[in-house]
Amino acid sequence: MIEATGLTKRYGAKTAVHDLSFQVRPGTVTGFLGPNGSGKSTTMRMIVGLDEPTSGHVTIGGLPYRRVPNAPRQVGALLDAKAVHGGRSARNHLLCLAQLSGIPARRVDEVLGVVGLQDVARHRSKGFSLGMGQRLGIAAALLGDPQVLLFDEPVNGLDPEGILWVRTLMKSLAAEGRTVFVSSHLMSEMALTAEHLIVIGRGRLMADMSVREFIAANAAGFARVRVPDTEPGSREKLAAALAEEGGQVLPEPDGALRVAGLPLPRISDVAHTAGVRLWELSPHQASLEEAYMRLTQGAVDYRSTDDRRAGLHEEGAQGPEPFPVPQPGADQPGWYAPPPPRQERPAAPDLSKSDTEDPR
Amino acid sequence: MTTPTQQPEQPGALPGAMYTSPIPVRPTHLGHALASEWTKIRSVRSTVWTLCVFVALVVGIGLLVGWKTSGETYTDVPYTIPALFGLMLGQICLITLGVLVVTSEYGTGMIRTTFTAAPQRHRVLAAKFLVFFALAYTVSAVSITVVGLATAAINEIPSGPGENWGTSVLLGSLYVSLLGVLGLAVGSMLRHSAGAITAMLGVVLVPAIMPAFLMISPALRGIGETMLEYNAPNSLSALFGTAMYDGQAGGVPQLLALLGITLVAVAGAFALLEKRDV
């Protein structure tokens, strides 16, 4: 059981984590989600006592990590797979960690076998691929047979076989009654692995609920409606009628309409009353990814934009105006379907935009 | 945030089920950290190379000098004196190794893995100091002894003060090992290899160079003389029975001065270690 209470971490003017309170329970895989720079890793570091919280506290089984007796036997952590000395062999790396908590050397060979690195055990980890490094990090976390496991982005760089293995591993560790806390920004992966989710954005808690509830609460389904191309004006007519009924209508790139907030039969009725024929009326269920994107939209620190290659054009020479292709989701804040069913999402605080530097 | 914290469904798992490892969990102690640090220091090639260079310098230059000298040289100096020339260069190796023992962990990020596996940070640092000091002292003492024995065998050594060379082995090794420990402490505080090595080279070289300029002004003469007396090469020479500056043997005050500086740096390293985030 991991318990955070009012956890706050500031680096100068930048608040990395703000008043975060949550519990991670044993027996399930708990996913820890958030955009880049949202404070996931900082929170993980505070859990294992590497960083001291500015205020608040976090305990594991009731004790701060640094007071847990023989911590590696109780808590296994993979925080950063690159945090190894590249000049040391995989086996010696694990051996020096094992010796710190009195774990015998044969356990080192055992975990090397578990993660599939036994053939490269005596190679220096400098030459390891990203995936091999992750496996070494997972081996280090498993070393002490701990009851609490923390993984920060464990599937980074793993091949499909490795991803499947990690997923199965997490689930089986949780099924044994252990507490498994996994951070990730891969929604699809979390949808398959985690049962419970803790979502943060800009260091604040945004959701703490089961995966199913999370999807239900944050991404209501929508309907796709298409009117005949042969009847100009009918699209606008229908859109107006639907909006009047209280639906949110957004145009789709192919000329269809995306309607949220109205049940399918109601849409059909409205179309009938307005005298518009329908070529398509189909239901769409939102995915975890959509739910997540909707929730964290306002809390993204690092947003990508189109590369217009303007810097390559010669000055004065006006190139052809780039044809504006509407980017789904790029400029339309409501793209991810309807407004939140419960308007309780805290307006993401506009922390100083100038200070987007990663705190570490 | 008003979202209630809900108990997730746990099919097949009891609510609040806890896993307990079948293997008993025992408390850890300094011995574990020492074993771990020994594994760390021996399993990196740079350690082995740095120590090899140190031995090659001390023994190689020592044998060369010992071979070129004759018995009369050792009437008033111990016959470990040929090792002194190698030690002048070799001390840089021990400083570098001392710094790298800790800064290589910060540089690679290994320190986060280490401190996650051993949240008792002071224990890890103490183990680093002990393991490094024991290794540096053993290697330098053995190297100086080899030079002493070889010199005695090559030259027709008359019986005299030169026979009391045991002190020079013990104190000379202590001096260069302490320099390495100081490097480790500085490295732990600065957390940066290049920065810490540069700082340590400054500590060793500046007091050896500055007096030449300080002596120009009568007002600064006193400082210059103290620097001449206490700089690392002169201190080392004094411990080997022939100070370069005033020709005085002894070197115990210089050794104590280094010991004092090192202890302050070690205390600083421990104090900062607990406070800072990694």
XYZ file of C-alpha atoms in Angstrom:
638
model
C 0.000 0.000 0.000
C 1.409 3.341 -1.084
C -0.183 6.393 0.444
C 0.538 9.964 -0.601
C -0.859 12.875 1.347
C -0.659 16.434 0.123
C 2.535 15.669 -1.767
C 4.092 18.828 -3.179
C 7.447 19.399 -4.864
C 8.754 22.735 -6.045
C 11.921 23.393 -7.977
C 12.395 27.117 -7.603
C 9.411 28.810 -9.178
C 8.274 25.656 -10.967
C 5.825 23.445 -9.133
C 6.389 19.916 -10.370
C 3.849 18.231 -8.104
C 1.076 20.052 -6.329
C -0.904 18.736 -3.355
C -1.141 15.185 -4.624
C -3.035 12.674 -2.488
C -3.730 9.119 -3.547
C -3.541 5.517 -2.440
C -2.189 2.555 -4.348
C -3.699 -0.697 -3.133
C -2.304 -4.199 -3.223
C -3.708 -6.848 -5.522
C -4.193 -4.674 -8.590
C -2.086 -3.004 -11.210
C -2.470 0.733 -10.757
C -1.616 2.844 -13.760
C -0.078 6.255 -13.282
C -0.832 8.445 -16.262
C 0.041 11.931 -17.305
C 1.542 13.870 -20.195
C 5.297 14.444 -20.406
C 6.501 16.670 -17.607
C 3.343 16.225 -15.561
C 5.264 15.099 -12.494
C 5.037 11.302 -12.750
C 8.743 10.668 -12.332
C 9.086 13.292 -9.622
C 6.293 11.577 -7.701
C 8.000 8.203 -8.170
C 11.292 9.646 -6.925
C 9.569 11.049 -3.856
C 7.975 7.669 -3.143
C 11.411 6.026 -2.915
C 12.952 8.898 -0.977
C 15.330 10.142 -3.657
C 13.668 13.543 -3.601
C 12.393 15.141 -0.449
C 8.862 16.581 -0.837
C 8.565 20.333 -0.302
C 5.499 19.543 1.758
C 3.246 16.563 2.383
C 4.478 13.013 2.703
C 4.301 9.610 1.117
C 4.498 6.289 2.926
C 4.819 2.663 1.945
C 3.061 0.302 4.320
C 2.818 3.182 6.778
C 6.523 4.084 6.780
C 8.470 6.648 4.769
C 10.618 4.720 2.302
C 13.879 5.702 3.932
C 12.720 4.169 7.212
C 11.496 0.877 5.751
C 13.784 -1.842 7.137
C 15.731 -3.481 4.296
C 13.817 -1.449 1.720
C 14.769 -3.457 -1.416
C 13.214 -6.574 0.120
C 9.919 -4.694 0.524
C 9.918 -2.311 -2.429
C 11.333 -2.913 -5.886
C 11.665 0.030 -8.218
C 12.542 0.600 -11.828
C 12.831 4.353 -12.080
C 15.285 4.886 -14.875
C 16.654 1.981 -16.867
C 19.620 4.101 -17.948
C 20.672 4.655 -14.335
C 23.405 2.035 -14.438
C 27.167 2.254 -14.752
C 27.738 1.179 -18.354
C 31.160 -0.231 -17.601
C 29.830 -2.881 -15.253
C 28.469 -6.206 -16.445
C 24.786 -6.941 -15.986
C 25.571 -9.584 -13.390
C 27.933 -7.410 -11.369
C 25.431 -4.555 -11.492
C 22.752 -6.766 -9.970
C 25.249 -8.364 -7.609
C 26.260 -5.055 -6.022
C 22.580 -4.198 -5.566
C 21.847 -7.641 -4.132
C 24.703 -7.386 -1.642
C 23.276 -4.136 -0.291
C 20.325 -6.031 1.116
C 21.968 -9.367 1.790
C 20.436 -11.148 -1.177
C 22.520 -14.194 -2.204
C 24.294 -14.247 -5.577
C 22.224 -17.177 -6.831
C 19.155 -14.926 -6.739
C 20.999 -12.635 -9.183
C 21.376 -15.478 -11.649
C 17.750 -16.365 -11.083
C 16.370 -12.919 -11.969
C 18.721 -12.708 -14.938
C 16.998 -15.853 -16.159
C 13.561 -14.402 -15.438
C 14.179 -11.346 -17.618
C 16.001 -13.368 -20.274
C 19.420 -11.758 -19.956
C 21.359 -14.848 -18.829
C 23.302 -15.000 -22.106
C 24.593 -11.450 -21.788
C 25.006 -11.537 -17.995
C 28.749 -10.994 -18.244
C 28.599 -8.327 -20.930
C 28.990 -4.702 -20.003
C 25.644 -2.944 -19.957
C 27.067 -0.099 -22.075
C 26.362 -2.173 -25.167
C 22.790 -3.001 -24.212
C 19.862 -1.895 -26.337
C 17.061 0.151 -24.789
C 14.984 -2.988 -24.379
C 17.808 -4.939 -22.757
C 18.366 -2.017 -20.393
C 14.694 -2.128 -19.417
C 14.971 -5.827 -18.748
C 17.991 -5.221 -16.537
C 16.036 -2.570 -14.642
C 13.098 -4.924 -14.172
C 15.513 -7.596 -12.923
C 16.814 -5.133 -10.327
C 13.268 -4.402 -9.185
C 12.442 -8.091 -8.834
C 15.679 -8.923 -7.011
C 14.328 -8.702 -3.466
C 10.993 -10.452 -4.120
C 9.284 -7.265 -2.874
C 5.627 -6.768 -2.023
C 5.500 -3.312 -3.578
C 6.716 -2.671 -7.124
C 7.164 0.661 -8.863
C 7.812 0.859 -12.571
C 8.416 4.104 -14.435
C 7.713 3.561 -18.141
C 8.657 -0.120 -18.094
C 7.805 -0.908 -21.707
C 9.904 1.870 -23.244
C 12.006 0.369 -25.980
C 10.752 -3.168 -25.573
C 9.828 -5.298 -28.562
C 6.271 -6.679 -28.884
C 7.317 -9.892 -27.172
C 8.801 -7.848 -24.328
C 5.690 -5.673 -24.019
C 3.493 -8.746 -23.761
C 5.862 -10.210 -21.198
C 5.828 -7.061 -19.057
C 2.036 -6.917 -19.243
C 1.731 -10.527 -18.101
C 4.375 -9.998 -15.447
C 2.598 -6.963 -13.959
C -0.683 -8.802 -13.825
C 0.790 -11.911 -12.250
C 2.687 -9.840 -9.672
C -0.550 -8.085 -8.756
C -2.447 -11.373 -8.672
C -0.007 -12.601 -6.017
C -1.259 -9.788 -3.808
C 1.514 -7.314 -4.468
C 1.086 -3.602 -4.969
C 2.041 -2.722 -8.539
C 2.306 0.937 -9.537
C 3.157 1.540 -13.185
C 3.611 4.911 -14.819
C 3.146 5.270 -18.518
C 1.991 7.604 -21.211
C 0.934 4.710 -23.442
C -2.828 4.626 -23.057
C -3.344 1.510 -25.093
C -0.856 -0.309 -22.871
C -2.515 0.886 -19.674
C -5.943 -0.131 -20.969
C -4.660 -3.690 -21.201
C -2.598 -3.781 -18.028
C -4.112 -1.590 -15.357
C -7.352 -1.964 -13.469
C -7.091 1.271 -11.601
C -5.861 4.629 -12.814
C -4.339 7.666 -11.223
C -4.106 10.499 -13.724
C -2.137 13.669 -13.124
C -1.613 16.759 -15.245
C 0.755 19.596 -14.389
C 1.417 17.921 -11.067
C -2.215 17.858 -9.955
C -4.492 14.901 -9.481
C -7.048 14.727 -12.277
C -8.599 11.328 -11.726
C -8.342 8.398 -9.342
C -10.747 5.665 -10.431
C -11.040 2.324 -12.171
C -10.304 2.141 -15.900
C -13.941 1.469 -16.745
C -15.206 4.404 -14.699
C -12.533 6.585 -16.190
C -13.665 5.894 -19.735
C -17.316 6.284 -18.816
C -16.725 9.571 -17.059
C -14.390 11.165 -19.515
C -15.320 10.019 -22.984
C -18.979 9.604 -23.669
C -19.579 8.029 -27.036
C -20.623 10.027 -30.030
C -22.552 9.458 -33.210
C -21.402 9.889 -36.784
C -24.071 11.307 -39.038
C -23.804 11.670 -42.795
C -26.330 13.343 -45.075
C -26.543 12.754 -48.828
C -23.872 14.624 -50.819
C -26.516 15.238 -53.460
C -28.485 17.635 -51.297
C -26.487 20.816 -50.704
C -27.446 22.709 -47.606
C -28.980 19.765 -45.839
C -25.848 19.306 -43.751
C -26.004 22.809 -42.345
C -29.721 22.453 -41.830
C -29.309 19.279 -39.814
C -26.412 20.713 -37.832
C -28.520 23.703 -36.843
C -31.446 21.517 -35.873
C -29.243 19.237 -33.770
C -27.565 22.155 -32.051
C -30.987 23.524 -31.196
C -31.798 20.207 -29.523
C -28.723 20.533 -27.340
C -26.248 18.352 -29.207
C -22.632 19.254 -29.858
C -21.983 19.114 -33.559
C -18.553 19.066 -35.130
C -17.755 18.644 -38.807
C -15.603 15.697 -39.770
C -13.039 15.997 -42.571
C -15.013 13.752 -44.937
C -18.181 15.851 -44.727
C -19.918 13.852 -42.035
C -20.983 15.275 -38.688
C -19.880 14.176 -35.264
C -22.725 14.522 -32.811
C -22.388 14.169 -29.096
C -24.833 14.639 -26.295
C -27.835 13.191 -28.095
C -28.894 9.540 -28.224
C -29.085 7.949 -31.658
C -32.918 7.674 -31.846
C -33.194 11.354 -30.957
C -30.821 12.304 -33.789
C -32.961 10.287 -36.185
C -36.104 12.043 -34.952
C -34.540 15.467 -35.341
C -33.440 14.624 -38.883
C -36.915 13.397 -39.710
C -38.560 16.552 -38.366
C -36.075 18.712 -40.291
C -36.762 16.739 -43.423
C -33.200 15.588 -43.928
C -32.405 12.088 -45.138
C -29.515 10.236 -43.492
C -26.978 8.053 -45.233
C -25.203 7.132 -42.072
C -25.999 7.148 -38.384
C -23.443 5.114 -36.476
C -22.493 4.875 -32.777
C -18.858 5.272 -31.679
C -17.437 4.222 -28.351
C -14.590 6.267 -26.977
C -11.328 4.545 -26.123
C -9.183 5.060 -23.057
C -6.842 7.046 -25.228
C -9.584 9.483 -26.171
C -10.740 9.745 -22.597
C -7.200 10.488 -21.528
C -6.618 13.056 -24.257
C -9.816 14.835 -23.329
C -8.945 14.909 -19.693
C -5.379 16.087 -20.088
C -5.856 18.493 -23.010
C -5.425 21.547 -20.843
C -2.520 20.089 -18.946
C -0.079 19.354 -21.730
C 3.216 21.153 -21.311
C 4.892 20.157 -24.508
C 2.614 20.450 -27.508
C 3.826 19.684 -30.989
C 2.944 21.920 -33.905
C 3.102 21.540 -37.675
C 6.489 21.916 -39.267
C 5.800 24.623 -41.849
C 9.438 24.704 -42.941
C 9.196 28.493 -43.078
C 12.766 28.779 -41.888
C 13.945 27.116 -45.061
C 12.237 29.532 -47.453
C 14.315 32.332 -48.905
C 13.347 35.677 -47.548
C 11.017 37.634 -49.811
C 10.423 34.688 -52.094
C 6.844 33.845 -51.241
C 6.383 30.179 -51.674
C 2.990 28.748 -52.448
C 0.668 29.212 -49.523
C 0.428 25.811 -47.830
C -3.023 24.414 -48.251
C -4.641 24.456 -44.838
C -5.512 20.897 -44.074
C -7.751 20.749 -41.049
C -5.940 18.709 -38.444
C -8.289 16.641 -36.372
C -7.934 17.679 -32.816
C -5.233 20.244 -33.450
C -7.203 23.478 -33.328
C -10.562 22.252 -32.196
C -10.682 22.109 -28.455
C -13.904 20.156 -28.542
C -12.638 17.502 -30.892
C -12.511 14.866 -28.287
C -16.222 14.853 -28.290
C -18.626 16.173 -25.773
C -17.985 18.468 -22.867
C -17.261 16.659 -19.651
C -20.402 15.078 -18.288
C -19.444 16.408 -14.890
C -17.983 19.887 -15.013
C -15.676 19.289 -12.138
C -12.396 19.022 -13.924
C -10.193 21.600 -12.290
C -9.158 24.244 -14.757
C -5.544 23.368 -15.324
C -3.535 26.146 -13.749
C -1.579 28.141 -16.247
C 1.814 27.695 -14.722
C 4.516 29.912 -16.114
C 4.760 28.932 -19.753
C 8.261 30.337 -20.014
C 9.555 27.760 -17.593
C 8.916 24.605 -19.529
C 12.282 23.189 -18.675
C 12.208 19.773 -17.136
C 12.960 20.225 -13.462
C 15.616 17.555 -13.469
C -10.411 17.375 -6.430
C -13.716 15.952 -5.462
C -13.411 12.628 -7.262
C -14.044 10.033 -4.602
C -11.424 7.387 -4.118
C -13.146 4.173 -4.997
C -12.197 0.684 -4.062
C -11.403 -1.044 -7.349
C -12.958 -4.369 -8.119
C -10.494 -7.123 -7.427
C -11.738 -10.346 -8.926
C -9.964 -13.235 -7.299
C -7.958 -11.083 -4.942
C -8.949 -10.365 -1.410
C -9.325 -6.693 -0.646
C -6.203 -5.599 1.140
C -4.435 -8.834 0.248
C -0.742 -8.565 0.986
C 2.109 -10.517 -0.462
C 4.811 -11.663 1.884
C 8.055 -13.024 0.549
C 8.745 -16.596 1.677
C 12.383 -15.650 2.218
C 12.871 -13.940 5.590
C 13.753 -10.261 5.492
C 16.759 -9.441 7.611
C 17.962 -6.006 8.623
C 20.921 -4.652 6.712
C 24.172 -3.321 8.129
C 27.441 -1.718 7.076
C 28.890 -5.119 6.092
C 26.375 -5.370 3.256
C 27.317 -1.942 1.967
C 31.024 -2.824 2.173
C 30.507 -5.996 0.128
C 28.518 -4.031 -2.414
C 31.110 -1.274 -2.732
C 33.870 -3.825 -3.109
C 31.946 -5.441 -5.973
C 31.446 -2.010 -7.533
C 35.055 -0.913 -7.310
C 36.496 -4.148 -8.652
C 33.981 -4.642 -11.458
C 34.809 -1.473 -13.374
C 37.760 -1.478 -15.732
C 38.726 2.120 -15.033
C 39.532 1.169 -11.428
C 41.815 -1.614 -12.531
C 43.508 0.592 -15.109
C 43.983 3.514 -12.759
C 45.573 1.273 -10.126
C 47.754 -0.415 -12.768
C 49.050 2.980 -13.887
C 49.717 3.885 -10.253
C 51.694 0.677 -9.628
C 53.553 1.057 -12.923
C 54.564 4.633 -12.041
C 55.656 3.925 -8.475
C 57.368 0.599 -9.064
C 58.640 1.391 -12.579
C 60.183 4.772 -11.794
C 61.260 3.461 -8.381
C 63.191 0.533 -9.832
C 64.760 2.767 -12.465
C 65.960 5.249 -9.858
C 67.028 2.494 -7.467
C 69.069 0.889 -10.201
C 70.858 4.153 -11.048
C 71.740 4.987 -7.457
C 74.506 3.557 -5.344
C 74.781 2.583 -1.709
C 76.115 5.964 -0.492
C 72.843 7.656 -1.429
C 71.111 5.908 1.417
C 73.308 6.997 4.264
C 70.748 9.527 5.483
C 67.540 8.702 3.590
C 65.449 5.500 3.647
C 65.927 3.223 0.682
C 62.270 3.616 -0.257
C 63.245 7.064 -1.571
C 63.150 5.935 -5.245
C 59.429 5.312 -4.779
C 58.942 9.003 -3.985
C 59.477 10.023 -7.610
C 56.768 7.673 -8.806
C 54.441 8.730 -6.006
C 54.650 12.376 -7.112
C 52.871 11.345 -10.309
C 51.039 8.387 -8.844
C 49.136 10.495 -6.310
C 47.183 11.948 -9.246
C 45.981 8.409 -10.070
C 44.699 7.868 -6.533
C 42.988 11.263 -6.526
C 41.301 10.459 -9.830
C 40.222 7.057 -8.582
C 38.864 8.516 -5.354
C 36.858 11.107 -7.251
C 35.566 8.580 -9.786
C 34.404 6.125 -7.113
C 31.574 8.504 -6.360
C 31.200 10.847 -9.338
C 30.901 7.993 -11.839
C 27.710 7.041 -9.997
C 26.350 10.554 -10.285
C 27.432 10.828 -13.909
C 25.718 7.628 -14.984
C 22.678 7.977 -12.731
C 23.680 4.770 -10.934
C 23.470 6.737 -7.677
C 19.665 6.773 -7.945
C 19.642 2.995 -8.279
C 22.078 2.716 -5.374
C 20.134 5.027 -3.067
C 16.891 3.272 -3.969
C 18.480 -0.034 -3.005
C 20.038 1.490 0.118
C 18.098 4.482 1.422
C 20.596 4.757 4.289
C 22.826 7.033 2.217
C 25.402 7.675 4.929
C 26.070 3.933 5.105
C 26.789 3.782 1.378
C 29.155 6.751 1.557
C 30.901 5.339 4.627
C 31.397 2.047 2.773
C 32.836 3.930 -0.197
C 35.341 5.732 2.039
C 36.385 2.549 3.819
C 36.696 0.362 0.735
C 38.546 3.013 -1.229
C 40.899 3.843 1.625
C 41.700 0.186 2.302
C 42.365 -0.467 -1.375
C 44.443 2.677 -1.950
C 46.456 2.130 1.231
C 47.167 -1.522 0.473
C 48.188 -0.907 -3.125
C 50.457 2.031 -2.287
C 52.023 0.311 0.727
C 52.781 -2.800 -1.325
C 54.198 -0.727 -4.196
C 56.478 1.292 -1.917
C 57.612 -1.869 -0.108
C 58.477 -3.535 -3.420
C 60.585 -0.519 -4.385
C 62.262 -0.518 -0.964
C 63.123 -4.217 -1.092
C 64.360 -3.993 -4.674
C 66.513 -0.951 -3.913
C 68.017 -2.717 -0.935
C 68.767 -5.747 -3.064
C 70.248 -3.820 -5.999
C 72.400 -1.488 -3.938
C 74.975 -2.338 -1.354
C 73.066 -0.660 1.442
C 75.188 0.180 4.462
C 73.506 -0.097 7.784
C 72.318 3.324 8.878
C 69.232 5.504 9.049
C 68.219 4.144 5.623
C 67.255 0.906 7.292
C 64.335 2.548 9.090
C 62.228 2.640 6.000
C 59.106 1.133 7.549
C 57.854 4.552 8.627
C 58.125 5.938 5.121
C 56.006 3.038 3.813
C 53.295 3.527 6.423
C 53.161 7.330 6.386
C 53.795 7.769 2.646
C 50.940 5.392 1.819
C 48.739 7.148 4.339
C 49.448 10.534 2.763
C 48.581 9.547 -0.816
C 45.553 7.515 0.340
C 44.267 10.501 2.294
C 44.605 12.622 -0.844
C 42.383 10.060 -2.582
C 39.874 10.124 0.280
C 39.830 13.921 0.035
C 39.105 13.472 -3.688
C 36.226 11.150 -2.849
C 34.778 13.646 -0.381
C 35.107 16.520 -2.863
C 33.572 14.318 -5.563
C 30.639 13.509 -3.313
C 30.031 17.194 -2.712
C 30.512 18.399 -6.306
C 28.928 15.297 -7.945
C 30.816 15.983 -11.130
C 33.925 14.117 -12.328
C 35.684 16.869 -14.238
C 34.858 19.498 -11.642
C 36.050 17.423 -8.729
C 39.279 16.289 -10.430
C 40.063 19.882 -11.402
C 39.421 21.049 -7.852
C 41.718 18.342 -6.509
C 44.492 19.163 -8.992
C 44.185 22.733 -7.775
C 44.590 21.576 -4.188
C 47.734 19.639 -5.077
C 49.348 21.963 -7.604
C 48.475 25.543 -6.626
C 50.328 25.483 -3.269
C 53.349 24.084 -5.119
C 53.339 26.824 -7.774
C 52.008 29.915 -6.009
C 54.900 30.452 -3.529
C 57.204 31.427 -6.395
C 54.980 34.459 -6.957
C 54.072 35.090 -3.338
C 57.741 35.312 -2.379
C 58.099 38.496 -4.493
C 56.185 40.554 -1.984
C 57.495 40.663 1.603
C 53.945 41.009 2.889
C 52.930 37.705 1.355
C 56.144 35.930 2.189
C 54.700 34.207 5.238
C 51.860 32.660 3.247
C 54.306 31.616 0.567
C 56.531 29.851 3.074
C 53.620 27.998 4.645
C 52.502 26.883 1.188
C 56.007 25.709 0.393
C 56.116 23.704 3.541
C 52.656 22.180 3.316
C 52.175 21.559 -0.409
C 51.636 17.951 -1.378
C 54.981 17.203 -3.109
C 56.964 18.779 -0.254
C 54.926 16.996 2.411
C 55.472 13.695 0.672
C 59.224 14.342 0.398
C 59.372 15.210 4.079
C 57.687 11.905 4.925
C 60.424 10.184 2.917
C 63.075 11.927 4.953
C 64.024 14.799 2.659
C 61.842 17.848 2.291
C 62.464 19.781 -0.913
C 61.874 23.146 0.746
C 63.988 23.165 3.888
C 65.483 19.706 3.750
C 63.823 18.805 7.027
C 62.706 15.267 7.581
C 59.512 14.458 9.407
C 56.404 15.554 7.607
C 54.125 14.691 10.501
C 52.686 18.248 10.768
C 51.903 18.146 7.046
C 50.282 14.733 7.414
C 48.162 16.000 10.287
C 47.192 19.064 8.257
C 46.006 16.852 5.395
C 44.185 14.625 7.860
C 42.377 17.658 9.274
C 41.369 18.974 5.836
C 40.219 15.508 4.801
C 38.107 15.037 7.919
C 36.417 18.407 7.345
C 35.694 17.478 3.721
C 34.360 14.062 4.754
C 32.084 15.694 7.335
C 30.878 18.108 4.658
C 30.192 15.245 2.264
C 28.091 13.431 4.879
C 26.209 16.591 5.835
C 25.295 17.437 2.246
C 24.453 13.842 1.329
C 21.368 13.616 3.513
C 20.029 17.016 2.539
C 20.164 16.959 -1.212
C 17.889 15.279 -3.734
C 19.495 12.854 -6.145
